[in-house]
Amino acid sequence: MAASAFLQAVHLSKVIKSQIILKDINLSLNKGYIYGFRGKNGSGKTMLFRALCGLIRPTEGKVIIDGAELGKEMSFPPSVGVLIEHPGFLNGYTGFGNLKLLAKLNDVIDDDRIREAIRLVGLDPNDKRKYRKYSLGMKQRLGIAQAIMEEPDLIILDEPTNALDSDGVEELKNLLLTLKAKNKCILIASHDKEELDYLSDELFVMENGKIIDHYSCKVTDDE
Amino acid sequence: MSRLFFRDVIYSVSYGKIKYLAFFAIAACLTIMKSVEIKPFSANSIDVMFLMLQDNGTIRRAADYQVPFYWEFIQFFPLILIGDFLHQDESSNRTYLLLRCRSKIRYMIAKIGWMTWQSGWLFILLFFLIYVLSSLILGDFSLGSSSYFQQQIMPMMEAKASPASLFVHMFIGFVVTTMVLSALQLLCIQFISPIATLFIMICLCSLSTFSSSKWLPAIHSMILKRNFFDTAHHLTLGFSVAYSLLVYVLACVFAIYAFVKKDIL
């Protein structure tokens, strides 16, 4: 395991009510890469993401982000954007209004950056429609926008292509490649093997809380 | 933390605006009905507040028991509003808020601040609504001792109290009781489902309509069980405030502790 990895999971395990949720997960992830996680429902992808965010505390093992141990030296990663299930956006607010309400919590980005994030996911930042009028795909895009708007170092997207049409999936792929080029560490979970193979530099296959396969998807330009 | 608090305020008002409107609309209807009912007796807004917000008093014989519908509505509805928002934020927004504020303690303190604010402004608005509407209908904007107060309310008292004192006891009683029950709700939802929590709160409130034990949290908003209506139980405003604040602080501390220790699933 590389000592300088941006994000490390070391023998990470989680047991809830005698049920093994995660078992001996070891990861070494770097910035500037996209890591895919594939597995059936209940395989532990979302739980792993929650553990990497500090939302659940491991029963054994540890998560180290940028040299600091999660749960000891810090409660949560210092710079993370996530999409795990739909955020509870307000129906009576526009997409921009909803993101602004969240962005104000950290107050590290201005309105222009929020608009830029909305534009990046293929929505119109000046759209005056309320969130309740959004289609499922638009809601998903707005969820992705909230994950990336603060330009976090670590981006975790659980099933980001859910409810997206083919154009939306294509746009998301381009967006992730752009973020990768900006030296972000990106983790995505999906059922879709083809999609993950295309996007990911490395792919982890999960089953029953364990990583059962791990391979590199990198292809050279010639290939 | 203040940013989280203000976000909670904005979110809760926007998320629950229809429910808030329903609460105040029903309260307005009840105020109008009560005001019209006592208009012929030279009453003022304090009398309407008393009639609307009173409970069923101390039960000495089971046959005397009556459900205090108005008191239950005024006491339950704010708890439902508060519980609804807490549940919505727990289920849909917690992950996104926690990862932005990066502290479970700050997150919970903001929620407690929001609950306190909510308990205050709901009752400030409710009392103001009753005052304005009843005064308009009764044609009397005074807050002093009316004929109705002297002839109908004072004879019910075992110890004398002014209309102002009655008002202060009712207002502070509802605010501190709502604060305590909200904090207990916050504590309970760390362990059990919001629906089960609300059911427990309703049972806890309803217990006070049967029993006159001053250790029950909901009894402190019951004006007819206060010392000037019922001297036997020595339920003073000082005791109510001190006891309620103690339970509130304890419930909040345990809720924070439970939240810090639990996994965010």
Short mmCIF file of C-alpha atoms in Angstrom, two decimals:
data_model
loop_
_atom_site.label_atom_id
_atom_site.label_comp_id
_atom_site.label_asym_id
_atom_site.label_seq_id
_atom_site.Cartn_x
_atom_site.Cartn_y
_atom_site.Cartn_z
CA MET A 1 0.00 0.00 0.00
CA ALA A 2 1.47 3.33 -1.01
CA ALA A 3 2.25 5.48 2.02
CA SER A 4 1.43 8.65 0.15
CA ALA A 5 -2.04 7.62 -1.01
CA PHE A 6 -4.64 10.36 -0.60
CA LEU A 7 -7.24 8.01 0.85
CA GLN A 8 -6.48 4.74 2.58
CA ALA A 9 -8.77 2.16 4.11
CA VAL A 10 -6.83 -0.25 6.26
CA HIS A 11 -8.45 -3.56 7.24
CA LEU A 12 -11.77 -1.77 7.44
CA SER A 13 -14.61 -3.82 8.90
CA LYS A 14 -18.06 -2.95 10.14
CA VAL A 15 -20.48 -5.14 12.03
CA ILE A 16 -24.00 -3.95 12.81
CA LYS A 17 -26.19 -6.10 15.07
CA SER A 18 -23.98 -9.17 14.49
CA GLN A 19 -24.23 -8.73 10.74
CA ILE A 20 -21.02 -8.20 8.80
CA ILE A 21 -21.52 -5.11 6.65
CA LEU A 22 -17.92 -4.55 5.60
CA LYS A 23 -15.13 -7.09 5.90
CA ASP A 24 -11.42 -6.36 5.80
CA ILE A 25 -11.52 -3.66 3.14
CA ASN A 26 -8.17 -2.33 2.04
CA LEU A 27 -7.98 0.60 -0.34
CA SER A 28 -5.28 2.95 -1.47
CA LEU A 29 -6.72 5.72 -3.59
CA ASN A 30 -5.06 8.75 -5.12
CA LYS A 31 -6.06 12.10 -6.49
CA GLY A 32 -6.47 12.36 -10.22
CA TYR A 33 -8.11 8.96 -10.53
CA ILE A 34 -11.63 7.62 -10.86
CA TYR A 35 -12.38 4.51 -8.82
CA GLY A 36 -15.40 2.44 -9.65
CA PHE A 37 -17.25 0.20 -7.20
CA ARG A 38 -19.55 -2.44 -8.60
CA GLY A 39 -21.77 -4.87 -6.80
CA LYS A 40 -25.33 -5.98 -6.29
CA ASN A 41 -27.72 -4.22 -3.92
CA GLY A 42 -26.61 -4.90 -0.37
CA SER A 43 -23.04 -5.72 -1.38
CA GLY A 44 -21.74 -2.94 0.87
CA LYS A 45 -20.94 -0.14 -1.62
CA THR A 46 -23.01 2.52 0.11
CA MET A 47 -21.83 1.44 3.56
CA LEU A 48 -18.24 1.63 2.38
CA PHE A 49 -18.86 5.15 1.09
CA ARG A 50 -20.45 6.09 4.41
CA ALA A 51 -17.44 4.73 6.27
CA LEU A 52 -15.05 6.66 4.01
CA CYS A 53 -17.01 9.85 4.80
CA GLY A 54 -16.89 9.28 8.56
CA LEU A 55 -20.64 8.75 8.77
CA ILE A 56 -20.24 5.27 10.23
CA ARG A 57 -17.42 4.29 12.52
CA PRO A 58 -15.55 1.12 11.64
CA THR A 59 -15.69 -1.81 14.05
CA GLU A 60 -12.11 -2.58 13.05
CA GLY A 61 -9.52 -0.87 10.90
CA LYS A 62 -9.20 2.75 9.95
CA VAL A 63 -9.65 5.33 7.22
CA ILE A 64 -6.83 7.76 6.56
CA ILE A 65 -7.38 10.83 4.41
CA ASP A 66 -4.43 13.04 3.52
CA GLY A 67 -2.43 11.52 6.39
CA ALA A 68 -5.08 12.11 9.08
CA GLU A 69 -7.12 9.30 10.60
CA LEU A 70 -10.87 9.66 10.37
CA GLY A 71 -12.61 9.51 13.74
CA LYS A 72 -9.41 10.34 15.62
CA GLU A 73 -7.71 13.33 14.08
CA MET A 74 -10.88 14.54 12.37
CA SER A 75 -14.55 13.62 12.46
CA PHE A 76 -15.23 14.07 8.77
CA PRO A 77 -13.06 14.55 5.67
CA PRO A 78 -12.03 18.19 5.31
CA SER A 79 -13.03 18.43 1.66
CA VAL A 80 -15.64 16.00 0.42
CA GLY A 81 -18.66 16.15 -1.85
CA VAL A 82 -21.11 13.27 -1.84
CA LEU A 83 -24.24 12.04 -3.47
CA ILE A 84 -25.62 9.22 -1.36
CA GLU A 85 -29.39 9.01 -1.85
CA HIS A 86 -31.34 12.11 -2.84
CA PRO A 87 -30.76 15.24 -0.80
CA GLY A 88 -33.98 16.65 0.65
CA PHE A 89 -34.13 19.69 -1.59
CA LEU A 90 -36.95 22.14 -0.95
CA ASN A 91 -39.85 21.86 -3.39
CA GLY A 92 -40.60 25.55 -3.24
CA TYR A 93 -37.06 26.64 -4.17
CA THR A 94 -35.32 26.75 -7.53
CA GLY A 95 -32.30 24.55 -8.16
CA PHE A 96 -30.03 27.53 -7.59
CA GLY A 97 -31.89 28.47 -4.39
CA ASN A 98 -31.52 24.97 -3.00
CA LEU A 99 -27.80 24.84 -3.71
CA LYS A 100 -27.28 28.30 -2.26
CA LEU A 101 -28.96 27.23 0.98
CA LEU A 102 -26.45 24.36 1.27
CA ALA A 103 -23.47 26.42 0.09
CA LYS A 104 -24.09 29.03 2.79
CA LEU A 105 -23.18 26.46 5.44
CA ASN A 106 -19.52 26.64 4.46
CA ASP A 107 -19.66 29.95 2.65
CA VAL A 108 -16.57 29.13 0.61
CA ILE A 109 -18.09 29.62 -2.83
CA ASP A 110 -19.96 32.50 -4.41
CA ASP A 111 -23.10 32.55 -6.55
CA ASP A 112 -21.10 32.34 -9.77
CA ARG A 113 -19.51 29.07 -8.65
CA ILE A 114 -22.96 27.66 -7.80
CA ARG A 115 -24.22 28.64 -11.25
CA GLU A 116 -21.14 27.08 -12.82
CA ALA A 117 -21.79 23.77 -10.99
CA ILE A 118 -25.40 23.78 -12.19
CA ARG A 119 -24.24 24.47 -15.75
CA LEU A 120 -21.66 21.66 -15.53
CA VAL A 121 -24.36 19.08 -14.84
CA GLY A 122 -26.38 20.26 -17.83
CA LEU A 123 -29.00 22.35 -16.03
CA ASP A 124 -29.82 26.01 -16.54
CA PRO A 125 -28.76 28.05 -13.49
CA ASN A 126 -31.29 30.74 -14.40
CA ASP A 127 -34.18 28.28 -14.60
CA LYS A 128 -36.98 29.81 -12.54
CA ARG A 129 -38.87 26.54 -12.17
CA LYS A 130 -39.28 25.27 -8.64
CA TYR A 131 -37.65 21.98 -7.64
CA ARG A 132 -41.07 20.29 -7.53
CA LYS A 133 -41.32 20.80 -11.30
CA TYR A 134 -38.02 19.03 -11.95
CA SER A 135 -37.97 15.62 -13.62
CA LEU A 136 -36.22 12.74 -11.86
CA GLY A 137 -33.20 13.18 -14.11
CA MET A 138 -33.00 16.91 -13.32
CA LYS A 139 -33.21 16.14 -9.60
CA GLN A 140 -30.33 13.69 -9.97
CA ARG A 141 -28.28 16.28 -11.85
CA LEU A 142 -28.91 18.83 -9.11
CA GLY A 143 -27.78 16.25 -6.55
CA ILE A 144 -24.54 15.84 -8.48
CA ALA A 145 -24.16 19.62 -8.70
CA GLN A 146 -24.35 19.93 -4.89
CA ALA A 147 -21.61 17.28 -4.60
CA ILE A 148 -19.18 19.09 -6.89
CA MET A 149 -20.04 22.77 -6.35
CA GLU A 150 -17.54 23.36 -3.56
CA GLU A 151 -14.79 21.75 -5.66
CA PRO A 152 -13.95 19.11 -3.03
CA ASP A 153 -10.81 16.99 -3.24
CA LEU A 154 -12.82 13.83 -2.65
CA ILE A 155 -15.99 13.22 -4.65
CA ILE A 156 -18.17 10.24 -3.78
CA LEU A 157 -21.13 9.46 -6.01
CA ASP A 158 -23.41 6.54 -5.27
CA GLU A 159 -25.31 5.44 -8.37
CA PRO A 160 -24.94 8.85 -10.05
CA THR A 161 -26.44 7.67 -13.34
CA ASN A 162 -29.77 6.69 -11.78
CA ALA A 163 -32.64 8.41 -13.59
CA LEU A 164 -30.30 9.96 -16.16
CA ASP A 165 -31.06 9.53 -19.84
CA SER A 166 -28.33 8.57 -22.30
CA ASP A 167 -27.40 12.23 -22.90
CA GLY A 168 -27.23 12.76 -19.16
CA VAL A 169 -24.95 9.75 -18.72
CA GLU A 170 -22.69 11.03 -21.49
CA GLU A 171 -22.53 14.50 -19.89
CA LEU A 172 -21.77 12.95 -16.51
CA LYS A 173 -18.93 10.94 -18.02
CA ASN A 174 -17.43 14.10 -19.50
CA LEU A 175 -17.89 15.93 -16.21
CA LEU A 176 -16.11 13.20 -14.25
CA LEU A 177 -13.24 13.16 -16.70
CA THR A 178 -12.94 16.95 -16.34
CA LEU A 179 -12.90 16.63 -12.55
CA LYS A 180 -10.32 13.87 -12.78
CA ALA A 181 -8.13 16.19 -14.84
CA LYS A 182 -8.48 18.73 -12.00
CA ASN A 183 -6.79 16.21 -9.70
CA LYS A 184 -9.88 15.11 -7.78
CA CYS A 185 -10.18 11.69 -6.20
CA ILE A 186 -13.48 10.34 -7.50
CA LEU A 187 -15.34 7.29 -6.23
CA ILE A 188 -18.44 6.10 -8.04
CA ALA A 189 -20.71 3.15 -7.44
CA SER A 190 -22.86 1.65 -10.13
CA HIS A 191 -24.48 -1.58 -11.24
CA ASP A 192 -23.43 -0.90 -14.81
CA LYS A 193 -20.21 -2.74 -15.63
CA GLU A 194 -19.76 -1.14 -19.03
CA GLU A 195 -20.18 2.35 -17.68
CA LEU A 196 -17.75 1.77 -14.83
CA ASP A 197 -15.21 0.09 -17.11
CA TYR A 198 -15.30 3.12 -19.38
CA LEU A 199 -15.00 5.69 -16.61
CA SER A 200 -12.84 4.09 -13.97
CA ASP A 201 -9.12 3.87 -13.73
CA GLU A 202 -9.52 1.07 -11.23
CA LEU A 203 -12.53 -1.03 -10.47
CA PHE A 204 -13.47 -2.81 -7.27
CA VAL A 205 -16.09 -5.53 -7.28
CA MET A 206 -17.93 -5.98 -4.00
CA GLU A 207 -19.98 -8.84 -2.62
CA ASN A 208 -21.25 -9.41 0.92
CA GLY A 209 -19.23 -6.50 2.28
CA LYS A 210 -15.95 -7.72 0.77
CA ILE A 211 -13.91 -6.65 -2.20
CA ILE A 212 -13.80 -9.83 -4.26
CA ASP A 213 -12.09 -8.44 -7.33
CA HIS A 214 -9.97 -5.43 -8.17
CA TYR A 215 -8.57 -4.59 -11.55
CA SER A 216 -7.23 -1.69 -13.52
CA CYS A 217 -9.35 -0.38 -16.38
CA LYS A 218 -6.68 1.93 -17.74
CA VAL A 219 -6.10 1.83 -21.47
CA THR A 220 -3.41 3.63 -23.34
CA ASP A 221 -4.26 6.24 -25.97
CA ASP A 222 -3.20 3.80 -28.71
CA GLU A 223 -5.61 1.18 -27.48
CA MET B 1 -23.20 26.86 13.92
CA SER B 2 -25.22 30.03 13.37
CA ARG B 3 -25.25 29.25 9.64
CA LEU B 4 -26.70 25.82 10.39
CA PHE B 5 -29.28 27.38 12.67
CA PHE B 6 -30.37 29.93 10.08
CA ARG B 7 -30.48 27.19 7.43
CA ASP B 8 -32.74 25.16 9.75
CA VAL B 9 -35.00 28.18 10.24
CA ILE B 10 -35.29 28.84 6.49
CA TYR B 11 -35.70 25.17 5.63
CA SER B 12 -38.30 24.45 8.31
CA VAL B 13 -40.46 27.42 7.37
CA SER B 14 -40.31 26.60 3.67
CA TYR B 15 -40.77 22.86 4.19
CA GLY B 16 -43.62 23.17 6.68
CA LYS B 17 -45.37 26.35 5.52
CA ILE B 18 -48.66 24.62 4.69
CA LYS B 19 -48.69 22.94 8.11
CA TYR B 20 -47.88 26.20 9.89
CA LEU B 21 -50.65 27.91 7.97
CA ALA B 22 -53.06 25.12 8.92
CA PHE B 23 -52.10 25.47 12.59
CA PHE B 24 -52.66 29.23 12.63
CA ALA B 25 -55.81 28.98 10.51
CA ILE B 26 -57.37 26.48 12.92
CA ALA B 27 -56.23 28.59 15.89
CA ALA B 28 -57.81 31.65 14.23
CA CYS B 29 -61.11 29.79 13.74
CA LEU B 30 -61.14 28.66 17.36
CA THR B 31 -60.37 32.22 18.49
CA ILE B 32 -63.23 33.62 16.43
CA MET B 33 -65.63 30.98 17.77
CA LYS B 34 -64.65 31.63 21.40
CA SER B 35 -64.72 35.40 20.98
CA VAL B 36 -68.20 35.37 19.44
CA GLU B 37 -69.35 33.03 22.22
CA ILE B 38 -68.34 35.39 25.05
CA LYS B 39 -68.90 38.71 23.30
CA PRO B 40 -72.12 39.42 25.27
CA PHE B 41 -70.27 39.14 28.62
CA SER B 42 -67.93 42.16 28.36
CA ALA B 43 -64.82 40.01 27.95
CA ASN B 44 -61.40 40.88 26.56
CA SER B 45 -58.59 38.96 24.85
CA ILE B 46 -57.12 37.59 28.11
CA ASP B 47 -60.43 35.87 28.78
CA VAL B 48 -60.43 34.36 25.28
CA MET B 49 -56.86 33.12 25.77
CA PHE B 50 -57.84 31.55 29.05
CA LEU B 51 -60.90 29.83 27.60
CA MET B 52 -58.98 28.59 24.58
CA LEU B 53 -55.86 27.39 26.27
CA GLN B 54 -57.23 26.00 29.52
CA ASP B 55 -57.00 22.32 30.32
CA ASN B 56 -59.47 20.09 32.15
CA GLY B 57 -58.14 20.85 35.64
CA THR B 58 -57.56 18.38 38.44
CA ILE B 59 -59.71 15.27 38.13
CA ARG B 60 -61.16 14.28 41.50
CA ARG B 61 -63.74 11.77 40.22
CA ALA B 62 -63.33 9.68 37.07
CA ALA B 63 -66.81 10.72 35.96
CA ASP B 64 -65.65 14.37 35.81
CA TYR B 65 -63.04 13.63 33.16
CA GLN B 66 -63.39 15.58 29.94
CA VAL B 67 -60.94 15.60 27.07
CA PRO B 68 -59.42 19.11 26.86
CA PHE B 69 -59.58 19.31 23.06
CA TYR B 70 -58.33 22.87 22.70
CA TRP B 71 -55.41 22.35 25.07
CA GLU B 72 -54.48 19.10 23.34
CA PHE B 73 -54.62 20.72 19.90
CA ILE B 74 -52.48 23.69 20.97
CA GLN B 75 -50.01 21.43 22.75
CA PHE B 76 -49.79 18.63 20.15
CA PHE B 77 -49.69 20.56 16.90
CA PRO B 78 -46.38 22.37 17.57
CA LEU B 79 -44.88 19.03 18.60
CA ILE B 80 -46.01 17.51 15.32
CA LEU B 81 -44.51 20.45 13.40
CA ILE B 82 -41.21 20.14 15.26
CA GLY B 83 -41.10 16.34 15.00
CA ASP B 84 -41.92 16.45 11.30
CA PHE B 85 -39.00 18.76 10.54
CA LEU B 86 -36.59 16.80 12.73
CA HIS B 87 -37.58 13.61 10.91
CA GLN B 88 -37.29 15.19 7.46
CA ASP B 89 -33.84 16.55 8.23
CA GLU B 90 -32.70 13.29 9.79
CA SER B 91 -33.82 11.20 6.85
CA SER B 92 -32.96 13.44 3.89
CA ASN B 93 -30.44 16.11 4.79
CA ARG B 94 -28.32 14.90 7.66
CA THR B 95 -25.54 13.46 5.49
CA TYR B 96 -25.19 16.64 3.45
CA LEU B 97 -25.30 18.93 6.48
CA LEU B 98 -22.89 16.89 8.59
CA LEU B 99 -20.30 16.68 5.84
CA ARG B 100 -20.49 20.45 5.43
CA CYS B 101 -20.44 21.45 9.10
CA ARG B 102 -18.05 18.55 9.92
CA SER B 103 -19.19 18.25 13.54
CA LYS B 104 -21.98 16.16 15.03
CA ILE B 105 -22.04 18.36 18.13
CA ARG B 106 -22.41 21.57 16.13
CA TYR B 107 -25.16 19.90 14.06
CA MET B 108 -27.10 18.94 17.19
CA ILE B 109 -26.60 22.27 18.96
CA ALA B 110 -28.02 24.00 15.89
CA LYS B 111 -31.04 21.65 16.03
CA ILE B 112 -31.54 22.40 19.73
CA GLY B 113 -31.28 26.11 19.02
CA TRP B 114 -33.86 25.70 16.28
CA MET B 115 -36.22 23.80 18.61
CA THR B 116 -35.97 26.55 21.23
CA TRP B 117 -36.60 29.24 18.64
CA GLN B 118 -39.51 27.23 17.25
CA SER B 119 -41.09 26.79 20.69
CA GLY B 120 -40.83 30.54 21.26
CA TRP B 121 -42.01 32.01 17.98
CA LEU B 122 -44.93 29.61 17.53
CA PHE B 123 -46.43 30.71 20.83
CA ILE B 124 -45.55 34.39 20.42
CA LEU B 125 -47.43 34.30 17.10
CA LEU B 126 -50.28 32.25 18.53
CA PHE B 127 -50.83 34.59 21.49
CA PHE B 128 -50.52 37.61 19.20
CA LEU B 129 -53.06 36.10 16.80
CA ILE B 130 -55.51 35.41 19.62
CA TYR B 131 -54.99 38.92 21.01
CA VAL B 132 -55.56 40.70 17.69
CA LEU B 133 -58.50 38.59 16.49
CA SER B 134 -60.35 38.48 19.82
CA SER B 135 -59.76 42.18 20.48
CA LEU B 136 -61.15 43.04 17.05
CA ILE B 137 -64.25 40.90 17.59
CA LEU B 138 -64.80 42.01 21.19
CA GLY B 139 -64.02 45.64 20.40
CA ASP B 140 -61.68 45.82 23.40
CA PHE B 141 -57.90 45.93 23.07
CA SER B 142 -57.21 46.16 26.80
CA LEU B 143 -55.37 43.48 28.73
CA GLY B 144 -56.80 44.37 32.12
CA SER B 145 -59.44 42.86 34.33
CA SER B 146 -62.74 42.63 32.45
CA SER B 147 -66.20 42.01 33.88
CA TYR B 148 -66.02 38.48 32.53
CA PHE B 149 -62.71 37.92 34.31
CA GLN B 150 -64.12 39.17 37.62
CA GLN B 151 -67.40 37.29 37.39
CA GLN B 152 -66.42 34.04 35.68
CA ILE B 153 -62.70 33.41 36.07
CA MET B 154 -61.87 34.85 39.48
CA PRO B 155 -64.48 32.73 41.30
CA MET B 156 -62.71 29.63 39.93
CA MET B 157 -59.45 30.68 41.59
CA GLU B 158 -58.32 29.48 44.99
CA ALA B 159 -55.71 32.23 45.18
CA LYS B 160 -56.09 35.59 43.48
CA ALA B 161 -54.20 36.34 40.29
CA SER B 162 -54.30 39.25 37.87
CA PRO B 163 -55.06 38.85 34.15
CA ALA B 164 -51.41 39.75 33.45
CA SER B 165 -50.26 36.97 35.77
CA LEU B 166 -52.63 34.53 34.06
CA PHE B 167 -51.22 35.55 30.68
CA VAL B 168 -47.58 35.14 31.81
CA HIS B 169 -48.31 31.70 33.32
CA MET B 170 -50.05 30.50 30.17
CA PHE B 171 -47.44 31.83 27.77
CA ILE B 172 -44.36 30.66 29.67
CA GLY B 173 -46.09 27.37 30.50
CA PHE B 174 -46.69 26.51 26.84
CA VAL B 175 -43.21 27.61 25.75
CA VAL B 176 -41.29 25.62 28.36
CA THR B 177 -43.54 22.57 27.98
CA THR B 178 -43.05 22.58 24.21
CA MET B 179 -39.30 22.96 24.69
CA VAL B 180 -39.19 19.95 27.03
CA LEU B 181 -41.38 17.73 24.87
CA SER B 182 -39.36 18.70 21.76
CA ALA B 183 -36.12 17.82 23.51
CA LEU B 184 -37.57 14.48 24.57
CA GLN B 185 -38.63 13.96 20.95
CA LEU B 186 -35.10 14.73 19.78
CA LEU B 187 -33.76 12.23 22.28
CA CYS B 188 -36.27 9.51 21.36
CA ILE B 189 -35.69 9.74 17.59
CA GLN B 190 -32.06 8.79 18.20
CA PHE B 191 -33.34 5.34 19.16
CA ILE B 192 -36.81 4.76 17.74
CA SER B 193 -38.85 5.76 14.70
CA PRO B 194 -40.35 9.26 14.49
CA ILE B 195 -43.90 7.87 14.40
CA ALA B 196 -43.32 5.84 17.58
CA THR B 197 -41.70 8.91 19.14
CA LEU B 198 -44.72 11.07 18.36
CA PHE B 199 -47.02 8.42 19.80
CA ILE B 200 -44.97 8.42 23.02
CA MET B 201 -45.20 12.21 23.18
CA ILE B 202 -48.97 12.12 22.73
CA CYS B 203 -49.26 9.52 25.50
CA LEU B 204 -46.99 11.63 27.72
CA CYS B 205 -49.17 14.71 27.12
CA SER B 206 -52.40 12.78 27.63
CA LEU B 207 -51.14 11.41 30.96
CA SER B 208 -51.22 14.93 32.34
CA THR B 209 -54.94 15.22 31.60
CA PHE B 210 -55.56 12.32 34.05
CA SER B 211 -52.84 12.86 36.59
CA SER B 212 -51.87 15.97 38.53
CA SER B 213 -48.30 14.89 39.19
CA LYS B 214 -46.06 17.92 38.79
CA TRP B 215 -43.24 15.69 37.53
CA LEU B 216 -45.06 15.03 34.25
CA PRO B 217 -43.60 17.32 31.57
CA ALA B 218 -46.86 18.38 29.92
CA ILE B 219 -48.56 19.53 33.13
CA HIS B 220 -46.62 22.79 33.09
CA SER B 221 -48.77 24.22 30.30
CA MET B 222 -51.99 23.41 32.22
CA ILE B 223 -53.27 26.63 33.69
CA LEU B 224 -56.05 25.03 35.77
CA LYS B 225 -53.51 22.91 37.63
CA ARG B 226 -51.44 25.94 38.64
CA ASN B 227 -51.28 27.06 42.24
CA PHE B 228 -53.84 29.83 41.93
CA PHE B 229 -56.50 27.42 40.62
CA ASP B 230 -55.39 24.37 42.56
CA THR B 231 -53.35 25.12 45.69
CA ALA B 232 -53.11 21.42 46.66
CA HIS B 233 -50.37 20.61 44.12
CA HIS B 234 -48.17 23.72 44.59
CA LEU B 235 -47.47 24.02 40.88
CA THR B 236 -45.80 27.41 40.73
CA LEU B 237 -44.34 29.17 37.73
CA GLY B 238 -40.88 29.09 39.31
CA PHE B 239 -41.04 25.33 39.75
CA SER B 240 -42.36 24.82 36.21
CA VAL B 241 -39.58 26.89 34.66
CA ALA B 242 -36.80 25.36 36.77
CA TYR B 243 -38.01 21.77 36.36
CA SER B 244 -38.70 22.13 32.64
CA LEU B 245 -35.32 23.70 31.96
CA LEU B 246 -33.60 20.94 33.92
CA VAL B 247 -35.38 18.21 31.94
CA TYR B 248 -34.73 20.14 28.72
CA VAL B 249 -31.00 20.41 29.37
CA LEU B 250 -30.73 16.75 30.40
CA ALA B 251 -32.69 15.55 27.36
CA CYS B 252 -30.56 17.70 25.04
CA VAL B 253 -27.29 16.48 26.57
CA PHE B 254 -28.34 12.84 26.26
CA ALA B 255 -29.59 13.44 22.69
CA ILE B 256 -26.22 14.96 21.71
CA TYR B 257 -24.36 12.08 23.36
CA ALA B 258 -26.54 9.47 21.60
CA PHE B 259 -26.13 11.22 18.24
CA VAL B 260 -22.35 11.48 18.55
CA LYS B 261 -22.13 7.78 19.36
CA LYS B 262 -24.43 6.48 16.67
CA ASP B 263 -23.73 5.63 13.05
CA ILE B 264 -25.31 7.77 10.35
CA LEU B 265 -26.95 5.10 8.26
#
